[in-house]
PDB file of C-alpha atoms in Angstrom:
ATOM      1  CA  UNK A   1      91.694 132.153 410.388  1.00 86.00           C
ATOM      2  CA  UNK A   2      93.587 130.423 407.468  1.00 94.00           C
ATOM      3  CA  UNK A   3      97.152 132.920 406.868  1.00 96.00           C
ATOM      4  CA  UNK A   4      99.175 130.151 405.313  1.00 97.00           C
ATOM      5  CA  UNK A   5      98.645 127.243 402.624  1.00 98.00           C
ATOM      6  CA  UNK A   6     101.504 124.205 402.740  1.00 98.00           C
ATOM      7  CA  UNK A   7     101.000 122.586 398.876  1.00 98.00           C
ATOM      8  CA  UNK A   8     102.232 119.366 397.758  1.00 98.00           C
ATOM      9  CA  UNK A   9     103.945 119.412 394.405  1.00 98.00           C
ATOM     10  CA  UNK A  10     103.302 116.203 392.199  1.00 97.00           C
ATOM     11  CA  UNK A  11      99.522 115.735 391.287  1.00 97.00           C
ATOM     12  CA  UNK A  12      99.279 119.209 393.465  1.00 98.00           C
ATOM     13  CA  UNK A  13     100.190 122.314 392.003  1.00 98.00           C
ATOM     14  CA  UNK A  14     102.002 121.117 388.973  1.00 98.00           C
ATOM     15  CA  UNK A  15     100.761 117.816 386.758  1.00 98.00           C
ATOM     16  CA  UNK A  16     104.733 116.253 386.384  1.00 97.00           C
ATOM     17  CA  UNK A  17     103.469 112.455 384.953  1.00 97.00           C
ATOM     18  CA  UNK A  18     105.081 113.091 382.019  1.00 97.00           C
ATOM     19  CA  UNK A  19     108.497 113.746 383.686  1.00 97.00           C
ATOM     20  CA  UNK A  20     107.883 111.195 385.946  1.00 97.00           C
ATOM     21  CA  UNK A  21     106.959 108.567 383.410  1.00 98.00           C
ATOM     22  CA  UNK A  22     109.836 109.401 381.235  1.00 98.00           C
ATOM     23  CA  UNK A  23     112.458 109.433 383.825  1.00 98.00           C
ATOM     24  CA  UNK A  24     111.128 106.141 385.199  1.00 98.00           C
ATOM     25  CA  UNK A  25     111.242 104.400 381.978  1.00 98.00           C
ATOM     26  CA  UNK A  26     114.171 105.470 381.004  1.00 98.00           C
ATOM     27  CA  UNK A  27     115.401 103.978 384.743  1.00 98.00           C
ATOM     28  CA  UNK A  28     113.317 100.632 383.703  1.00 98.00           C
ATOM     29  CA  UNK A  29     114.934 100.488 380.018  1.00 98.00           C
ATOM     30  CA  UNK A  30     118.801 100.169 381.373  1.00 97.00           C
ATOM     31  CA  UNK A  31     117.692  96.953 383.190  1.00 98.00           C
ATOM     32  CA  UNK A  32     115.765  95.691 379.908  1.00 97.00           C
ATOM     33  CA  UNK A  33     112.811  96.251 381.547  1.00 98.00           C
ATOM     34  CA  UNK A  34     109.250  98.136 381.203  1.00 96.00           C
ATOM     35  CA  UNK A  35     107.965 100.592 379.762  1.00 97.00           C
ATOM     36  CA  UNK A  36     105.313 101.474 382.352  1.00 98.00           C
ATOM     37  CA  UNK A  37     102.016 103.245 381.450  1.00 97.00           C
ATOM     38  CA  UNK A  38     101.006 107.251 382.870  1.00 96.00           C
ATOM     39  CA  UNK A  39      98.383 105.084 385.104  1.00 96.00           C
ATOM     40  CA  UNK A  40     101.221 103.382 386.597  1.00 97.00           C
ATOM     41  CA  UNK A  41     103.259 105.999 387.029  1.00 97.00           C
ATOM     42  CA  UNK A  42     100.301 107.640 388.939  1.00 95.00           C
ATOM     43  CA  UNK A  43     100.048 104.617 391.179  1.00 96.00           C
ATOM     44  CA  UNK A  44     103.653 104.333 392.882  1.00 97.00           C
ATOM     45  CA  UNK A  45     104.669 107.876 393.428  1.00 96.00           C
ATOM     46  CA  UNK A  46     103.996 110.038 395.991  1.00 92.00           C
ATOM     47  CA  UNK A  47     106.232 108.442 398.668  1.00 94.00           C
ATOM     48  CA  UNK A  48     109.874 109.412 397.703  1.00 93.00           C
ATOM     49  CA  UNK A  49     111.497 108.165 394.826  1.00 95.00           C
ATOM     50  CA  UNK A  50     113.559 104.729 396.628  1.00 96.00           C
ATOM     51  CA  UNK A  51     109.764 104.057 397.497  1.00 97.00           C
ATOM     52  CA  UNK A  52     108.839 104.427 393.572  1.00 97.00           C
ATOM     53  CA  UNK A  53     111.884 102.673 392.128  1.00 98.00           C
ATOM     54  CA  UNK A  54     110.966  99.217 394.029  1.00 98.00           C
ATOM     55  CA  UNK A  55     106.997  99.871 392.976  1.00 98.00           C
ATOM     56  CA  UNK A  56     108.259 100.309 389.578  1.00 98.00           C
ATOM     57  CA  UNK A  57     110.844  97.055 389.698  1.00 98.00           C
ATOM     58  CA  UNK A  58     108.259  94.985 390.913  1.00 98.00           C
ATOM     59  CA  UNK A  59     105.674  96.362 388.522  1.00 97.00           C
ATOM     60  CA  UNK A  60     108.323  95.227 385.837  1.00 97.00           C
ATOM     61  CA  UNK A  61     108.769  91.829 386.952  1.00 97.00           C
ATOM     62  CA  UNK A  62     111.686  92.094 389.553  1.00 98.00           C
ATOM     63  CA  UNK A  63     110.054  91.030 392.374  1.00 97.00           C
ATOM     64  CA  UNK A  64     113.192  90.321 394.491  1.00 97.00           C
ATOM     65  CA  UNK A  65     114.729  93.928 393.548  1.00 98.00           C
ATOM     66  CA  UNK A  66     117.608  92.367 391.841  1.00 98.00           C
ATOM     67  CA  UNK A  67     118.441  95.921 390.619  1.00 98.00           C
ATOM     68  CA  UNK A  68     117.356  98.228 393.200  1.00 98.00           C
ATOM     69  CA  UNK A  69     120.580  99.638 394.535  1.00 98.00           C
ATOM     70  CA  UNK A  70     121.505 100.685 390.777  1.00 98.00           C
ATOM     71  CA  UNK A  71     118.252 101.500 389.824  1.00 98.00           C
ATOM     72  CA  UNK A  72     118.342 104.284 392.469  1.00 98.00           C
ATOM     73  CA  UNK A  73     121.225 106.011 391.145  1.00 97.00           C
ATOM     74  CA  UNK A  74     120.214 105.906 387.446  1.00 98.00           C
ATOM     75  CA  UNK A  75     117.191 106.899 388.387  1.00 97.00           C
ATOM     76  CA  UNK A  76     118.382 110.252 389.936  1.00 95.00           C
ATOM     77  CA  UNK A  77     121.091 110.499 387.115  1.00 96.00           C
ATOM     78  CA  UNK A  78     118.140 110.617 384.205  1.00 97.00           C
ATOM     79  CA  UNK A  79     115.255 112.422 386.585  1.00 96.00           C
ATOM     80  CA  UNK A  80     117.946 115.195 387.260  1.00 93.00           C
ATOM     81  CA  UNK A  81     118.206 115.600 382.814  1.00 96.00           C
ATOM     82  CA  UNK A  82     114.643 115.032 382.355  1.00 97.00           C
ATOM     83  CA  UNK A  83     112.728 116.953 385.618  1.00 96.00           C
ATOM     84  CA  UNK A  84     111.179 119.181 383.924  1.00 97.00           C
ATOM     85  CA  UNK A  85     109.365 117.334 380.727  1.00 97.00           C
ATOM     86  CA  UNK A  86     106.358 118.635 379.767  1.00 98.00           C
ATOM     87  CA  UNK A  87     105.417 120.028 383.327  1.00 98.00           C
ATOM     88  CA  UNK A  88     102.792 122.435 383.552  1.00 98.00           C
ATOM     89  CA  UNK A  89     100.440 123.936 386.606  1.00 98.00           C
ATOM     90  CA  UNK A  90      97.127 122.498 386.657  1.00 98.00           C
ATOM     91  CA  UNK A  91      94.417 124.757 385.364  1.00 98.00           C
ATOM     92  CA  UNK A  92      93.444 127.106 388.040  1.00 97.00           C
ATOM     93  CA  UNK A  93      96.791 126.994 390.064  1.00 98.00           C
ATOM     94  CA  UNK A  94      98.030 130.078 389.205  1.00 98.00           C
ATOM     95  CA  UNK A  95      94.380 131.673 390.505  1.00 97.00           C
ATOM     96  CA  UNK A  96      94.520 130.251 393.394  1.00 97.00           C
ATOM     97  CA  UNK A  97      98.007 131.411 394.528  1.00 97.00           C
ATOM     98  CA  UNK A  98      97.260 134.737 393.229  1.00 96.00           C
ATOM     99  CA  UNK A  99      94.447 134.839 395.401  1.00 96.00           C
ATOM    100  CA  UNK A 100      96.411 133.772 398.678  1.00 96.00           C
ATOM    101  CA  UNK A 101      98.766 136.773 397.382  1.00 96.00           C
ATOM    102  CA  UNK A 102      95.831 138.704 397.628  1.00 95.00           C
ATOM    103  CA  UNK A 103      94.273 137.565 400.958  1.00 93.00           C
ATOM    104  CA  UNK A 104      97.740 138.604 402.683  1.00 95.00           C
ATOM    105  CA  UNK A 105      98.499 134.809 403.209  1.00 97.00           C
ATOM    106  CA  UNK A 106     102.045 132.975 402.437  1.00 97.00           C
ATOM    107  CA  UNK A 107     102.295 129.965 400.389  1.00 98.00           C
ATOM    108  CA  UNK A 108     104.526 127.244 400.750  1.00 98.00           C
ATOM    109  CA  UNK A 109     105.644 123.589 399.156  1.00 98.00           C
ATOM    110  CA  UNK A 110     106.614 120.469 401.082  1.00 98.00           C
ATOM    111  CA  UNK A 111     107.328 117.786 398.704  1.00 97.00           C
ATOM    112  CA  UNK A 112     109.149 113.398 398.788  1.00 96.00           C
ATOM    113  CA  UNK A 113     110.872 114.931 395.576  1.00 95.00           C
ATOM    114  CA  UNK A 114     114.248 115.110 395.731  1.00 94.00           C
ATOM    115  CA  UNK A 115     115.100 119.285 397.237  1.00 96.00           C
ATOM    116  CA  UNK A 116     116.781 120.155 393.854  1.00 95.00           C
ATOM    117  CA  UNK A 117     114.584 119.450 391.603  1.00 96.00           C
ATOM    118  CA  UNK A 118     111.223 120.894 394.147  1.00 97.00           C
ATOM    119  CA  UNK A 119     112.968 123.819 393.449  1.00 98.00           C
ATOM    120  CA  UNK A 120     113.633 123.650 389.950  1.00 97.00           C
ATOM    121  CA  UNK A 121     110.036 122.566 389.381  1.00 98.00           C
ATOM    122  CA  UNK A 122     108.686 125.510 391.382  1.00 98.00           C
ATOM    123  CA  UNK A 123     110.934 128.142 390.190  1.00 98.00           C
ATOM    124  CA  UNK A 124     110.957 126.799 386.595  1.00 97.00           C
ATOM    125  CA  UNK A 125     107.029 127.439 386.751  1.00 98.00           C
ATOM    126  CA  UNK A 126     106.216 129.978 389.042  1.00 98.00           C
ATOM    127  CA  UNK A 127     109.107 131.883 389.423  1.00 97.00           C
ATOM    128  CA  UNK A 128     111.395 132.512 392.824  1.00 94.00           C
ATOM    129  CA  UNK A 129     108.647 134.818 394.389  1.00 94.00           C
ATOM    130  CA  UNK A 130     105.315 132.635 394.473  1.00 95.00           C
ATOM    131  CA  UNK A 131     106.683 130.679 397.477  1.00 98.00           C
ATOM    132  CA  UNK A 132     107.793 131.503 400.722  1.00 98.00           C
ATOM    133  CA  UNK A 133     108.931 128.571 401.759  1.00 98.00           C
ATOM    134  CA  UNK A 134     109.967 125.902 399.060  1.00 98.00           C
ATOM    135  CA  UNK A 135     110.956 122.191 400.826  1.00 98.00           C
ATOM    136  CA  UNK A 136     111.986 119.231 398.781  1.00 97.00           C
ATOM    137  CA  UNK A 137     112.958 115.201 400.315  1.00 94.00           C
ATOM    138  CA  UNK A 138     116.256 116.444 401.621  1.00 93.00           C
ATOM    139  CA  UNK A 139     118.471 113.487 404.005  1.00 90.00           C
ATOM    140  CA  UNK A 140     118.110 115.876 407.353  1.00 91.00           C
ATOM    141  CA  UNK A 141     114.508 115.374 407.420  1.00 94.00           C
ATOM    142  CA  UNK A 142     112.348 111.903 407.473  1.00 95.00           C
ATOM    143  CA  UNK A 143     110.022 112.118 404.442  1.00 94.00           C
ATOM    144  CA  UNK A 144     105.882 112.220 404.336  1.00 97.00           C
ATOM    145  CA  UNK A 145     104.031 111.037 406.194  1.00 97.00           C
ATOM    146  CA  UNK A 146     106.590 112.339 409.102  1.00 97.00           C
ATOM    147  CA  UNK A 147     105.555 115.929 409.714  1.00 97.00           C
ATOM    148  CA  UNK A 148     109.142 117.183 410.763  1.00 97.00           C
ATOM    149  CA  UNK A 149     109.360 119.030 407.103  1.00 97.00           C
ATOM    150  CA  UNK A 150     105.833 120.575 408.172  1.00 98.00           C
ATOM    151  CA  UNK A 151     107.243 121.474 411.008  1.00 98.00           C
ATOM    152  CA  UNK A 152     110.037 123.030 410.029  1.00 97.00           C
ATOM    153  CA  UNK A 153     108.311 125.367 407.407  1.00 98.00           C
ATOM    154  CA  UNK A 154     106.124 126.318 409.764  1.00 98.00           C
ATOM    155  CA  UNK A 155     108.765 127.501 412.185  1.00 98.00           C
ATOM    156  CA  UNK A 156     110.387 129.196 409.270  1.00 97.00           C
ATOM    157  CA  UNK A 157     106.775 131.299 408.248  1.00 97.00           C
ATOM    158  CA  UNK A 158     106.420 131.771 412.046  1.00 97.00           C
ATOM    159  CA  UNK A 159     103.327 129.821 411.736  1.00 98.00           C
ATOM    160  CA  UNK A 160     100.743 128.026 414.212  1.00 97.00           C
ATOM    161  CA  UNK A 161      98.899 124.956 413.228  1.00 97.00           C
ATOM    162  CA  UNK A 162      95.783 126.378 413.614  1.00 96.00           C
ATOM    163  CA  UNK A 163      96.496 129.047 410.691  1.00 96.00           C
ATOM    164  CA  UNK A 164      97.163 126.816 408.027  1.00 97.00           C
ATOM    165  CA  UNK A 165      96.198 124.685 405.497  1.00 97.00           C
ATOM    166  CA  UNK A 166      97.296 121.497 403.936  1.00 98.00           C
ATOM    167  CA  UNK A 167      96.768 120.916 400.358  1.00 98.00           C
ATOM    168  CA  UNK A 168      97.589 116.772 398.695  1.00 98.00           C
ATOM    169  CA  UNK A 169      96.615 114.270 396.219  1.00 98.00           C
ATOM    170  CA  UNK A 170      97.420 111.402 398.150  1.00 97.00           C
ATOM    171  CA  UNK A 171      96.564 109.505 401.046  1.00 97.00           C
ATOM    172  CA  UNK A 172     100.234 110.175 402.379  1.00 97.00           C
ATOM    173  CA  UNK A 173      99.696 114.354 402.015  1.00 98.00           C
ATOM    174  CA  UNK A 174      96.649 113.562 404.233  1.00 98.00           C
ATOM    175  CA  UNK A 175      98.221 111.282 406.814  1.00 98.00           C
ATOM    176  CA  UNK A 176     101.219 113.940 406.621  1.00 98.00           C
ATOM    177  CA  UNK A 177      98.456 116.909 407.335  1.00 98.00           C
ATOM    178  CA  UNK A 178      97.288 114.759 410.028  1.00 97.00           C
ATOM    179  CA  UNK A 179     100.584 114.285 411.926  1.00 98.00           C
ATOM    180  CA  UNK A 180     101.480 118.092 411.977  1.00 98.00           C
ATOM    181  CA  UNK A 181      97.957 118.658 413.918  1.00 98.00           C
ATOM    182  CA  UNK A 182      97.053 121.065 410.567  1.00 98.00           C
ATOM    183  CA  UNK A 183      93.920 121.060 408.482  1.00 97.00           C
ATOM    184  CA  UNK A 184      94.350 118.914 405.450  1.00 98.00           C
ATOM    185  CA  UNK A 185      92.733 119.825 401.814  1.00 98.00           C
ATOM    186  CA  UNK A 186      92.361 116.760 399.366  1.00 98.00           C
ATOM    187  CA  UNK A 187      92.016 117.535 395.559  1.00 98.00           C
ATOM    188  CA  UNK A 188      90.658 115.277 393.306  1.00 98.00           C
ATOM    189  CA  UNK A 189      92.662 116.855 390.042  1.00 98.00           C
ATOM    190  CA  UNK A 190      95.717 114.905 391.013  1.00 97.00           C
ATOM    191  CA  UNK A 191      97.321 111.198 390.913  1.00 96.00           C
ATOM    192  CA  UNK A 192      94.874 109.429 393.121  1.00 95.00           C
ATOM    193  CA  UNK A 193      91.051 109.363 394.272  1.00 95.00           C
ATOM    194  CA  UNK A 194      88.001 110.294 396.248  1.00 97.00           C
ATOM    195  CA  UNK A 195      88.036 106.878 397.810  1.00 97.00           C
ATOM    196  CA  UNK A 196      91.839 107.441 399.263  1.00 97.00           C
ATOM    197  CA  UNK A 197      91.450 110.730 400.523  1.00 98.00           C
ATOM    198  CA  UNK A 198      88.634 109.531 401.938  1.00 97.00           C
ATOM    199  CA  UNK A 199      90.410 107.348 404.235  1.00 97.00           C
ATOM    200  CA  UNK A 200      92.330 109.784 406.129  1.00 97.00           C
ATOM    201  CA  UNK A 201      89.140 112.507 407.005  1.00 97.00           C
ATOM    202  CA  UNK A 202      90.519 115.391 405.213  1.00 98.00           C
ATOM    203  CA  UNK A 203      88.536 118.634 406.439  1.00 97.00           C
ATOM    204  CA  UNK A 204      87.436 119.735 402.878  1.00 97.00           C
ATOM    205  CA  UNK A 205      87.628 117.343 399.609  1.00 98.00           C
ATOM    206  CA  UNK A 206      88.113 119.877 396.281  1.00 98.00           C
ATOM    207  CA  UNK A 207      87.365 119.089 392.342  1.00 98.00           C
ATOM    208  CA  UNK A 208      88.997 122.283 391.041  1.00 97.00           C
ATOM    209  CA  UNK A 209      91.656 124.735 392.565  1.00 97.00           C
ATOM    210  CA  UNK A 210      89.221 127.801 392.786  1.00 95.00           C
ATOM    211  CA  UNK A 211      87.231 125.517 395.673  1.00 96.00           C
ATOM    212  CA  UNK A 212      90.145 126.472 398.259  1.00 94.00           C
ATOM    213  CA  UNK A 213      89.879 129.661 397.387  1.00 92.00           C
ATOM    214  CA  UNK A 214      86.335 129.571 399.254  1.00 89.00           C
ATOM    215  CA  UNK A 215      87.861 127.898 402.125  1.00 90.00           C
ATOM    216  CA  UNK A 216      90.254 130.424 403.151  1.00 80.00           C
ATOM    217  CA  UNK A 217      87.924 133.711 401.975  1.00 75.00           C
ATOM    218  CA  UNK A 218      85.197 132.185 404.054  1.00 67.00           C
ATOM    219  CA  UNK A 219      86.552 130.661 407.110  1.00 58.00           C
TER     220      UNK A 219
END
């Protein structure tokens, strides 16, 4: 039986391409370069934001990462100012966590964002109670795919694989799902597709937030 539900933030519970975007292009713009459309945005984060700034450089034209180094710190300089641009849950979210409220489960969020602003995403949003556990990219702990984050929220919910739940966008929150030995929940309302959740056998494969409400009531 399902008692806890490990979310993914970006493309997850809250749609942040906006942020995102801006912060990136803003990044892009000191270096005279960009700007980069929402669609591209979509397609090089997920993995930690050193792993987006050298998609985005060579996206850009900078192919030998010429500024990478300084991109990295500007990057965090403007996302820090601009984390919370036009964020907003995706429709049914808030639903779906008040039904895991409901069900006497404990949610949770294990994101490649940097820790600061997971929390000031989450909390900005939902408020300091809606999580139990909230887990950003912090430089103790190897990002996604590695499952030592998963691991270490589910010693901190005094959790067993086998009671919870891992929701993603991404091919990485799948692989990440994977690793920990937990079942994995793609949704199709975030930054990538069918066809790259698809890849990694995900247990159940949702179009709308309300689906994984099923999943836990039912199992």
């Amino acid at each position: 039986m399902y008692q806890f539900c490990i979310f993914d933030l970006d493309g997850t519970l809250l749609d942040t391409t906006r942020a995102l975007q801006k912060a990136t292009n803003l990044t892009m713009a000191r270096f005279g370069l960009g700007p980069l459309t929402v669609d591209q945005i979509k397609s090089i984060v997920g993995d930690g934001y050193k792993k987006q700034m050298e998609r985005a450089l060579k996206l850009c034209g900078d192919e030998k990462l010429k500024h990478y180094e300084e991109a990295l710190a500007v990057y965090m300089e403007v996302f820090g100012e601009n984390c919370m641009y036009q964020v907003a849950p995706y429709e049914g979210i808030r639903e779906l966590l008040k039904a895991i409220s409901e069900n006497g489960m404990k949610a949770a969020v294990f994101s490649n964002k940097p820790h600061a602003q997971t929390v000031e995403n989450i909390t900005g949003i939902f408020g300091k109670d809606a999580f139990a556990v909230i887990r950003g990219q912090q430089e103790d702990t190897p990002k996604k795919p590695d499952p030592a984050g998963v691991f270490a929220i589910m010693k901190e919910l005094g959790a067993a694989p086998e009671n919870c739940l891992y929701f993603g966008d991404t091919g990485t929150d799948m692989q990440t799902g994977k690793n920990a030995g937990i079942d994995t929940v793609g949704v199709l309302w975030g930054f990538r597709g069918r066809e790259e959740l698809e890849q990694f056998f995900p247990e159940y494969i949702i179009t709308r937030p309300e689906e994984g409400i099923r999943i836990f009531c039912e199992k």
